[in-house]
PDB file of C-alpha atoms and ligand atoms in Angstrom:
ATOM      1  CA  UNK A   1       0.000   0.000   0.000  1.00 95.00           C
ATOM      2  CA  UNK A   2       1.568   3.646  -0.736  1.00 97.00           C
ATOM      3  CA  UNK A   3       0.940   6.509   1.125  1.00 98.00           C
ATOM      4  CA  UNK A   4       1.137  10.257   0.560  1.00 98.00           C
ATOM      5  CA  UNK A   5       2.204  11.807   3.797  1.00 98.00           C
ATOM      6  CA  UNK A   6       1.823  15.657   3.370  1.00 98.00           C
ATOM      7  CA  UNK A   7       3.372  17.857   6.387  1.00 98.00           C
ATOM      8  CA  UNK A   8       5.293  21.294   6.352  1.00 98.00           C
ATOM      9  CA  UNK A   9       6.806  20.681   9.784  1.00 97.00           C
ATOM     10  CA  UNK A  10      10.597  18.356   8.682  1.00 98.00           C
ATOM     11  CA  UNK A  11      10.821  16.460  12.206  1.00 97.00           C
ATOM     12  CA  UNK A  12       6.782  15.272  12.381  1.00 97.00           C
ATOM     13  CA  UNK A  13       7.778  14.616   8.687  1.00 98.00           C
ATOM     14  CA  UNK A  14      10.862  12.487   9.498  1.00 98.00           C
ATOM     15  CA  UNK A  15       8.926  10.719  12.293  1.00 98.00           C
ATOM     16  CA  UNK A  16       5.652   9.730  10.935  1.00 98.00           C
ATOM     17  CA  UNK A  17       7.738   9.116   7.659  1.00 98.00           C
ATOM     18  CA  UNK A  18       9.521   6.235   9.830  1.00 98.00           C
ATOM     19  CA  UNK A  19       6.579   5.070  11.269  1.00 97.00           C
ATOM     20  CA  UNK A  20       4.607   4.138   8.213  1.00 97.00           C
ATOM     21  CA  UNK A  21       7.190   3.106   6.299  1.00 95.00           C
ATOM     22  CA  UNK A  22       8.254   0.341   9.383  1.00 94.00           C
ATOM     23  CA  UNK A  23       4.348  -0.274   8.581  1.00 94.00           C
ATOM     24  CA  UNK A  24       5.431  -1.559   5.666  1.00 93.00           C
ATOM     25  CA  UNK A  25       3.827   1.385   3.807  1.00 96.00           C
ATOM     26  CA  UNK A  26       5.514   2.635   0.917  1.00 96.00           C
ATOM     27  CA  UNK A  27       5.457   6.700   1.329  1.00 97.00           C
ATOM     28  CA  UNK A  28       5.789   9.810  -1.259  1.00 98.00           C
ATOM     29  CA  UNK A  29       6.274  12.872   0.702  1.00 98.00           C
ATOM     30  CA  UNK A  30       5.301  16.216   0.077  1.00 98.00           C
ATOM     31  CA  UNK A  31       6.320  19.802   2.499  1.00 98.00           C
ATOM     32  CA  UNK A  32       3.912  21.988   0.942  1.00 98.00           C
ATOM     33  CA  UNK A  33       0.489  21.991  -0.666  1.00 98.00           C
ATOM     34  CA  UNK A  34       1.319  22.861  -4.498  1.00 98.00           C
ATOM     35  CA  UNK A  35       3.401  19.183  -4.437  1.00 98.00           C
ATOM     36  CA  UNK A  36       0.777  17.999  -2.518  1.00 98.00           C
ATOM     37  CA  UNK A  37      -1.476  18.919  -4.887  1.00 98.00           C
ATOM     38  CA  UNK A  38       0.140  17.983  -7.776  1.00 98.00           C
ATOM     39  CA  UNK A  39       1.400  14.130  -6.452  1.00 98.00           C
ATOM     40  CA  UNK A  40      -2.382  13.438  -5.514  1.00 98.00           C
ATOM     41  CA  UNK A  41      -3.475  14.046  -9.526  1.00 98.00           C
ATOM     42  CA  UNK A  42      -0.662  11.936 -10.953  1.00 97.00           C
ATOM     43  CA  UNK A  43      -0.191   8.865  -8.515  1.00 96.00           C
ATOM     44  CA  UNK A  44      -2.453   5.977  -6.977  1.00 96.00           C
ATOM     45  CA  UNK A  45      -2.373   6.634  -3.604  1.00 98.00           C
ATOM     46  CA  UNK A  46      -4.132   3.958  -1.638  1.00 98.00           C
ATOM     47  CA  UNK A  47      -4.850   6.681   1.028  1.00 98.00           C
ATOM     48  CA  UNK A  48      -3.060  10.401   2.057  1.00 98.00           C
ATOM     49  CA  UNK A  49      -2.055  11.568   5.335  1.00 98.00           C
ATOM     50  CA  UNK A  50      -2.726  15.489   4.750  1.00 98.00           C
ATOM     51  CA  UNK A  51      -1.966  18.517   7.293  1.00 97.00           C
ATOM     52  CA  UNK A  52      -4.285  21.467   7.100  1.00 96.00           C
ATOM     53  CA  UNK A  53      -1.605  23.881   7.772  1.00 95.00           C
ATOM     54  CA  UNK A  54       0.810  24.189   5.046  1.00 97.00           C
ATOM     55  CA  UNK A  55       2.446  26.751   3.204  1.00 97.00           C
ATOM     56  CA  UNK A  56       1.627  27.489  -0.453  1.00 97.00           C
ATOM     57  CA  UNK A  57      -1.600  26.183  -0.587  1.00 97.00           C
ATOM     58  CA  UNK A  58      -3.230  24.814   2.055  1.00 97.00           C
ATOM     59  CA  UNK A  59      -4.410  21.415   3.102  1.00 97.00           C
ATOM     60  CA  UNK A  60      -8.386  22.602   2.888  1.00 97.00           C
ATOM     61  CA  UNK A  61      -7.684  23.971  -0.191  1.00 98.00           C
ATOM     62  CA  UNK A  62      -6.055  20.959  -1.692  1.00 98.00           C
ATOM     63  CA  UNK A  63      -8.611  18.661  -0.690  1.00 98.00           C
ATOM     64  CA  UNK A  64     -11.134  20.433  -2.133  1.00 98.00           C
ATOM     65  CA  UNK A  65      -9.003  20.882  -5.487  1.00 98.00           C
ATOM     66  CA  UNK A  66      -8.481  16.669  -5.278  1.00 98.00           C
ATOM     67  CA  UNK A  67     -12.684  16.117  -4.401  1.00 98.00           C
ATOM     68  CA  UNK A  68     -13.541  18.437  -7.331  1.00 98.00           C
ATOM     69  CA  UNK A  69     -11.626  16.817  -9.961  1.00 98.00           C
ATOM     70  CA  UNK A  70     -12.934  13.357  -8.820  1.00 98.00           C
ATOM     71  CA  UNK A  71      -9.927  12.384  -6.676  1.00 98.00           C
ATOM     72  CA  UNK A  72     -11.142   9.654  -4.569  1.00 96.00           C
ATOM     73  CA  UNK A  73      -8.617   8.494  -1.883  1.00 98.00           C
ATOM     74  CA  UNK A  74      -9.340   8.242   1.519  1.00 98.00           C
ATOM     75  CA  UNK A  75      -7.562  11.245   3.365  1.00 98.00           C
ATOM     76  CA  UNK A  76      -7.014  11.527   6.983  1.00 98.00           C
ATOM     77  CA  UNK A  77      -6.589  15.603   7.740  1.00 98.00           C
ATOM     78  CA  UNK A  78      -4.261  16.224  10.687  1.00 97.00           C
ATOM     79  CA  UNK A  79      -5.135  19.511  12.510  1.00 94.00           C
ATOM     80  CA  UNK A  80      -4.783  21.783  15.244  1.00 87.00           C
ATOM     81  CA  UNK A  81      -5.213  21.034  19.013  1.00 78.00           C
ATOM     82  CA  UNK A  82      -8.866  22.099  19.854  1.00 79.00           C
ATOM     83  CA  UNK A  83      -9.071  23.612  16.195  1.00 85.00           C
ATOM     84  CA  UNK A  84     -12.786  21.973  16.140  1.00 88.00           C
ATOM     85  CA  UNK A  85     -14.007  24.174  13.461  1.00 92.00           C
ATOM     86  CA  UNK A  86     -11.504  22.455  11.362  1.00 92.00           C
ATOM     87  CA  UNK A  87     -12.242  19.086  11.917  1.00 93.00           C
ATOM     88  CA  UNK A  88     -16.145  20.075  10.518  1.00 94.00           C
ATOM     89  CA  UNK A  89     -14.882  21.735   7.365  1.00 95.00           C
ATOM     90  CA  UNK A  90     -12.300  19.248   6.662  1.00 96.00           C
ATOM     91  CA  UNK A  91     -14.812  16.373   6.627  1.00 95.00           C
ATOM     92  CA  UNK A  92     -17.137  18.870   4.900  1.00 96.00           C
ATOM     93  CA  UNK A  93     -14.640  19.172   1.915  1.00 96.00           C
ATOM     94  CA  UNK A  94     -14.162  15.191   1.485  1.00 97.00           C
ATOM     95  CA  UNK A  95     -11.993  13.924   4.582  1.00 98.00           C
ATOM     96  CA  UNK A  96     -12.675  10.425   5.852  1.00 98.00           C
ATOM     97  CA  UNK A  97     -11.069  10.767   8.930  1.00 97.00           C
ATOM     98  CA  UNK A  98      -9.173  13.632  11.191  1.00 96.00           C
ATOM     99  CA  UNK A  99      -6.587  13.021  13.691  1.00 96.00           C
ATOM    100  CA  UNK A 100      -6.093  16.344  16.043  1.00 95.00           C
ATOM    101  CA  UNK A 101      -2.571  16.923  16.918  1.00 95.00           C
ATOM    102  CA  UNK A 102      -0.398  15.794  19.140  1.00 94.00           C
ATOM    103  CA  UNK A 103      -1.166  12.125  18.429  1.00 96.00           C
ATOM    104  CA  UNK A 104       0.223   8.770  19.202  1.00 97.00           C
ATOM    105  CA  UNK A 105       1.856   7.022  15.885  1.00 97.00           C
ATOM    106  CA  UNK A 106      -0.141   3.771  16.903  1.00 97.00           C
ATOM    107  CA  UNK A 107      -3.577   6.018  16.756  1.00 98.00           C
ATOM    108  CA  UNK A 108      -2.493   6.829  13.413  1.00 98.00           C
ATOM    109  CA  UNK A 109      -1.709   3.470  11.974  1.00 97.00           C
ATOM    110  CA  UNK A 110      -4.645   1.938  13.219  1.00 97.00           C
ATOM    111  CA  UNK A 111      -7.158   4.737  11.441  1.00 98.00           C
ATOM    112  CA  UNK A 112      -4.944   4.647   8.234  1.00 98.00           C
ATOM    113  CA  UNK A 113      -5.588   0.691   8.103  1.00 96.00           C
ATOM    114  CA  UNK A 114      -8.850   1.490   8.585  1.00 96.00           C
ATOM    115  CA  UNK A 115      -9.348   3.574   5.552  1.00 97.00           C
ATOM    116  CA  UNK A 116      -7.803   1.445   2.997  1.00 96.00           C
ATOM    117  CA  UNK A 117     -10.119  -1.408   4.638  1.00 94.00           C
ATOM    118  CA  UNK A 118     -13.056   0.544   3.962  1.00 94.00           C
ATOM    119  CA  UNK A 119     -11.659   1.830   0.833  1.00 93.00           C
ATOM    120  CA  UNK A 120     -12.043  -1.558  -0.684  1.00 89.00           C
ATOM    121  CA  UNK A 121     -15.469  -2.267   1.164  1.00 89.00           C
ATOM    122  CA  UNK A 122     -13.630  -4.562   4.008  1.00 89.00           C
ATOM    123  CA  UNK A 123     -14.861  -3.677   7.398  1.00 88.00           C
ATOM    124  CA  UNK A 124     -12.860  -6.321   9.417  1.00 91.00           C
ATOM    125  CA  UNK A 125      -9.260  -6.294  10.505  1.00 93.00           C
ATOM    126  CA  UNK A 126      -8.352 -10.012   9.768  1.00 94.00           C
ATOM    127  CA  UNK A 127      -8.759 -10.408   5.338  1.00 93.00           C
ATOM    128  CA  UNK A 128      -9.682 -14.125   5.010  1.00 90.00           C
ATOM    129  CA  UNK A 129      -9.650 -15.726   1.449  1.00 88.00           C
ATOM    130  CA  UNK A 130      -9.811 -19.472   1.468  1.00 86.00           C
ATOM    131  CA  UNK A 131      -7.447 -21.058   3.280  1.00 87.00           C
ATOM    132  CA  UNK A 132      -5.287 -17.468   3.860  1.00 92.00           C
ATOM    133  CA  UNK A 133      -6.082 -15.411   6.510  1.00 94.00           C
ATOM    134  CA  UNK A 134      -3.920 -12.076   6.761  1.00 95.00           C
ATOM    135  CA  UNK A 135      -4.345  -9.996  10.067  1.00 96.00           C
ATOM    136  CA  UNK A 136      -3.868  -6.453   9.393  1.00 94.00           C
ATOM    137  CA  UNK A 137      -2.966  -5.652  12.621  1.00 93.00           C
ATOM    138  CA  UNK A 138      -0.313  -7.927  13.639  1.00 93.00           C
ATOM    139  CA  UNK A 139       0.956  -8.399  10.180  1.00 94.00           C
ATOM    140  CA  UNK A 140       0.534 -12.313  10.491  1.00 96.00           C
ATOM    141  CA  UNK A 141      -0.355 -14.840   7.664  1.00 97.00           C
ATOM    142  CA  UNK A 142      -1.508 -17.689   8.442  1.00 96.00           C
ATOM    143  CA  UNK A 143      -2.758 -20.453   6.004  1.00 93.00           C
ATOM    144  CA  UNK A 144      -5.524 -23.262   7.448  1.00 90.00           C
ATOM    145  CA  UNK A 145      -4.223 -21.901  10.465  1.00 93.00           C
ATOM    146  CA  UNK A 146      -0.708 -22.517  10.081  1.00 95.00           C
ATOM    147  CA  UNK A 147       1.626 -19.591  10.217  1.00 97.00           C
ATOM    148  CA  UNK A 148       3.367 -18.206   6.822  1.00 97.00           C
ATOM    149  CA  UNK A 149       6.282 -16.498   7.359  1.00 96.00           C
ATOM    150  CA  UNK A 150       7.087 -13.967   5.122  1.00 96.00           C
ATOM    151  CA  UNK A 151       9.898 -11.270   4.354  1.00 95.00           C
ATOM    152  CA  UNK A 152       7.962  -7.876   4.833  1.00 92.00           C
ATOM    153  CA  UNK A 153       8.131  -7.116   0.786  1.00 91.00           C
ATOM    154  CA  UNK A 154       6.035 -10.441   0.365  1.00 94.00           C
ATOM    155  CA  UNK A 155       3.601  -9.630   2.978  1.00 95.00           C
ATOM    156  CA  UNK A 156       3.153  -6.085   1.111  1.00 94.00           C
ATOM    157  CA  UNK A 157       2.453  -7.623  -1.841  1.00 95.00           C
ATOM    158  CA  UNK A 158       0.262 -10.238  -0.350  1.00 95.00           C
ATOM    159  CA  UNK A 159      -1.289  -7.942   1.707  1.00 95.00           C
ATOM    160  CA  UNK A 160      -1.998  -5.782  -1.464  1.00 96.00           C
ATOM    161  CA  UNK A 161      -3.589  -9.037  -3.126  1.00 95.00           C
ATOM    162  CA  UNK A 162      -5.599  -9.649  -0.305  1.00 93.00           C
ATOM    163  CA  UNK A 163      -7.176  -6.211  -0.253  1.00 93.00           C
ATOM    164  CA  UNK A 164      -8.503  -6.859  -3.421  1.00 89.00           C
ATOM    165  CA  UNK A 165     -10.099 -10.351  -3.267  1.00 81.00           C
ATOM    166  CA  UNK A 166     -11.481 -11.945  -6.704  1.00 81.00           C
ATOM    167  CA  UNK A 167      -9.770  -8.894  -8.748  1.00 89.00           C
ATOM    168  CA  UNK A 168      -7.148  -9.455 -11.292  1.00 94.00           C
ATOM    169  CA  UNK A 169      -4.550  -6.869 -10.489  1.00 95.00           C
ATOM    170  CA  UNK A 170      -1.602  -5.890 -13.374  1.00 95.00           C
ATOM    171  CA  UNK A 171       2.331  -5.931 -12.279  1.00 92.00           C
ATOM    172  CA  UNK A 172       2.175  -2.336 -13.240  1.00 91.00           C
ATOM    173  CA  UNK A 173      -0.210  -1.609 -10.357  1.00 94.00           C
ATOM    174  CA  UNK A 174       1.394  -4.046  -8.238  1.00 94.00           C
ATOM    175  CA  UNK A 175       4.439  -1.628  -8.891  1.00 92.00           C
ATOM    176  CA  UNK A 176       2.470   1.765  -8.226  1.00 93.00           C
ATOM    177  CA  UNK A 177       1.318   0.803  -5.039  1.00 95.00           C
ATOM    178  CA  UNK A 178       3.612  -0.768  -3.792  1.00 94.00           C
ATOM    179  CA  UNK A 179       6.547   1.394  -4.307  1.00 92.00           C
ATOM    180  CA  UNK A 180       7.015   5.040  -3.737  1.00 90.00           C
ATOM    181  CA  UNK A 181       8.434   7.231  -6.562  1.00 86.00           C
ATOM    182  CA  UNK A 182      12.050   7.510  -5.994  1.00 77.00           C
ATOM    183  CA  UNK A 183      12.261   4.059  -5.750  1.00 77.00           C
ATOM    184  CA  UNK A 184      13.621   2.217  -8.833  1.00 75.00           C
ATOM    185  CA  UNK A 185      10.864   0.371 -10.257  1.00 75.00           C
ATOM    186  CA  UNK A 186      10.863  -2.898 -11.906  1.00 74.00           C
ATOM    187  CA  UNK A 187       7.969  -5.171 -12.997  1.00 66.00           C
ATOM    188  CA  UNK A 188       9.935  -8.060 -13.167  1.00 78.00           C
ATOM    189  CA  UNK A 189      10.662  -7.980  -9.261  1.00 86.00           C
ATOM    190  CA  UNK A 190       6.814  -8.678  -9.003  1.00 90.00           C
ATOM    191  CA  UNK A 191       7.403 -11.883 -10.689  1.00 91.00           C
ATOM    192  CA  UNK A 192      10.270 -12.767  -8.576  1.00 92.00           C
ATOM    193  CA  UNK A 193       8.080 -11.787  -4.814  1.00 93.00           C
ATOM    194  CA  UNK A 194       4.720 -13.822  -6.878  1.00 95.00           C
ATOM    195  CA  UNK A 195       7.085 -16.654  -7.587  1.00 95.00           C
ATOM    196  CA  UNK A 196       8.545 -16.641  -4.032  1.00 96.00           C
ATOM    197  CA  UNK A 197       4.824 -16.078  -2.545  1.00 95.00           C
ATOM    198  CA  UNK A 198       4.230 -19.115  -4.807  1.00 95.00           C
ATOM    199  CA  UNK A 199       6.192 -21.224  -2.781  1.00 95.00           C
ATOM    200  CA  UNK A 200       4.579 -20.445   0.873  1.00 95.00           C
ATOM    201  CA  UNK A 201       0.970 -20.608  -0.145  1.00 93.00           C
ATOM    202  CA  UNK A 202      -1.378 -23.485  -1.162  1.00 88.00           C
ATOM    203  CA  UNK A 203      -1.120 -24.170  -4.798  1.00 87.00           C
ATOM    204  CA  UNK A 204      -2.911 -22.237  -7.320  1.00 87.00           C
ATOM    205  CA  UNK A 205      -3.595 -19.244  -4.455  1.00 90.00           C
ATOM    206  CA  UNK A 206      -2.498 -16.397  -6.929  1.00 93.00           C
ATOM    207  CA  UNK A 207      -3.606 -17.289  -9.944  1.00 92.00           C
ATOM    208  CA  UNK A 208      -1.399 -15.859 -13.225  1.00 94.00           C
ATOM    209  CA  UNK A 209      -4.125 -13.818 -15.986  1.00 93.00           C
ATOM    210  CA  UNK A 210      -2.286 -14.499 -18.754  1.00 91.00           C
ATOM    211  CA  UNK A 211      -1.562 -10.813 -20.743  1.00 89.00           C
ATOM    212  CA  UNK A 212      -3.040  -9.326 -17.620  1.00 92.00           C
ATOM    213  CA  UNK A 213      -2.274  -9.905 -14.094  1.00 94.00           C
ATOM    214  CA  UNK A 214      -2.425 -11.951 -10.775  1.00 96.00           C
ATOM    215  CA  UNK A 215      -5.704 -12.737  -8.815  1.00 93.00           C
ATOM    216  CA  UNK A 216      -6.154 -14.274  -5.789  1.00 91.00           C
ATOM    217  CA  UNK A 217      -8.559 -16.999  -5.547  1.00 84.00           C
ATOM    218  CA  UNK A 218     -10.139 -19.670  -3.170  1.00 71.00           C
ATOM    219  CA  UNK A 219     -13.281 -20.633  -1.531  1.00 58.00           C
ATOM    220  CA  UNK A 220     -14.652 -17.600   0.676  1.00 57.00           C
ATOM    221  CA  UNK A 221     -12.704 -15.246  -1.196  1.00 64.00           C
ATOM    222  CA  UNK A 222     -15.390 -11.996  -1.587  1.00 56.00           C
TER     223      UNK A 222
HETATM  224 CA1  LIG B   1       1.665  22.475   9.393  1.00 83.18          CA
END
């Protein structure tokens, strides 16, 4: 999953920046709201982690921009200690959540998981789909109850599957949300994690669409 983490202030940046990517999150950053603005129209964020207070243009203002043009990522807004007001227009101009500042880094993972569950119309924290079960939580896989243990780039990718039960999903989205933009791309290091994945699950889990992607299938899969 790949985040865009949007904050003005360089040592909350550098923090929360840790913290999601030891999440296993893959994170674009951006100090000010024109980049902010700009990296939400041209990438696939799976959800954005948005301060209200930022210079250029700011974080209401980019929201809004995003919403209008049918940008349709979950955002959480960070504001203001007691800046109440805020919290009302920020969910009035398209935020899904709001998390008021200072705030514990475990407050923020949880709601962040939270979003991207919801954003694929999965309400519980543990994503079952036939034998796999992946807790979203803990990060632990476990197949007919066995644990998997897996390097944290499979469990990303797994994870990513997982969030999108039944769909057939292309390396080249595979790559965009799973990797953040500096990082050096390359599709065929999807087929190397699959084939490695491969190895750990119960045959014919992920399922190859030939000319078109991976799926992941199995009784009780949505
Ligand atoms: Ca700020």
């Amino acid at each position: 999953m790949r985040l865009l983490l949007v904050e003005d202030e360089p040592t909350l940046r550098a923090q929360l920046r840790a913290g999601l990517v030891e999440a296993g999150y893959a994170v674009d950053e951006a100090a000010n709201g024109q980049d902010a603005l700009h990296l939400g129209q041209t990438e696939p964020f799976d959800a954005v982690v948005l301060d209200l207070g930022l210079p250029v243009l700011d974080g209401l203002s980019v929201l809004r921009r995003w919403r209008a043009e049918g940008h349709s990522m979950p955002v959480l807004i960070l504001t203001a200690r007691d800046a109440w007001h805020d919290k009302v227009t920020g969910i009035d101009a398209g935020a899904d959540d709001y998390l008021a500042k200072p705030f514990h880094l475990e407050e923020l993972l949880a709601r962040v998981r939270a979003l991207i569950r919801r954003a694929q119309g999965l309400a519980a924290p543990v994503l079952q789909c036939g034998a796999l079960s992946l807790d979203t939580r803990s990060g632990r896989v476990t197949s007919n109850g066995q644990p998997v243990t897996v390097t944290s780039h499979e469990y990303r990718l797994l994870s990513y599957l997982m969030h999108r039960p039944g769909h057939v999903v292309s390396r080249t989205e595979l790559t965009e949300h799973l990797y953040a933009q500096d990082f050096d791309r390359d599709s065929n290091t999807i087929e190397v994690f699959i084939g490695r994945l491969r190895k750990k699950l119960p045959p014919d889990t992920i399922e190859t669409v030939r000319g078109m992607g991976y799926r992941l299938v199995g009784a009780a899969c949505p």
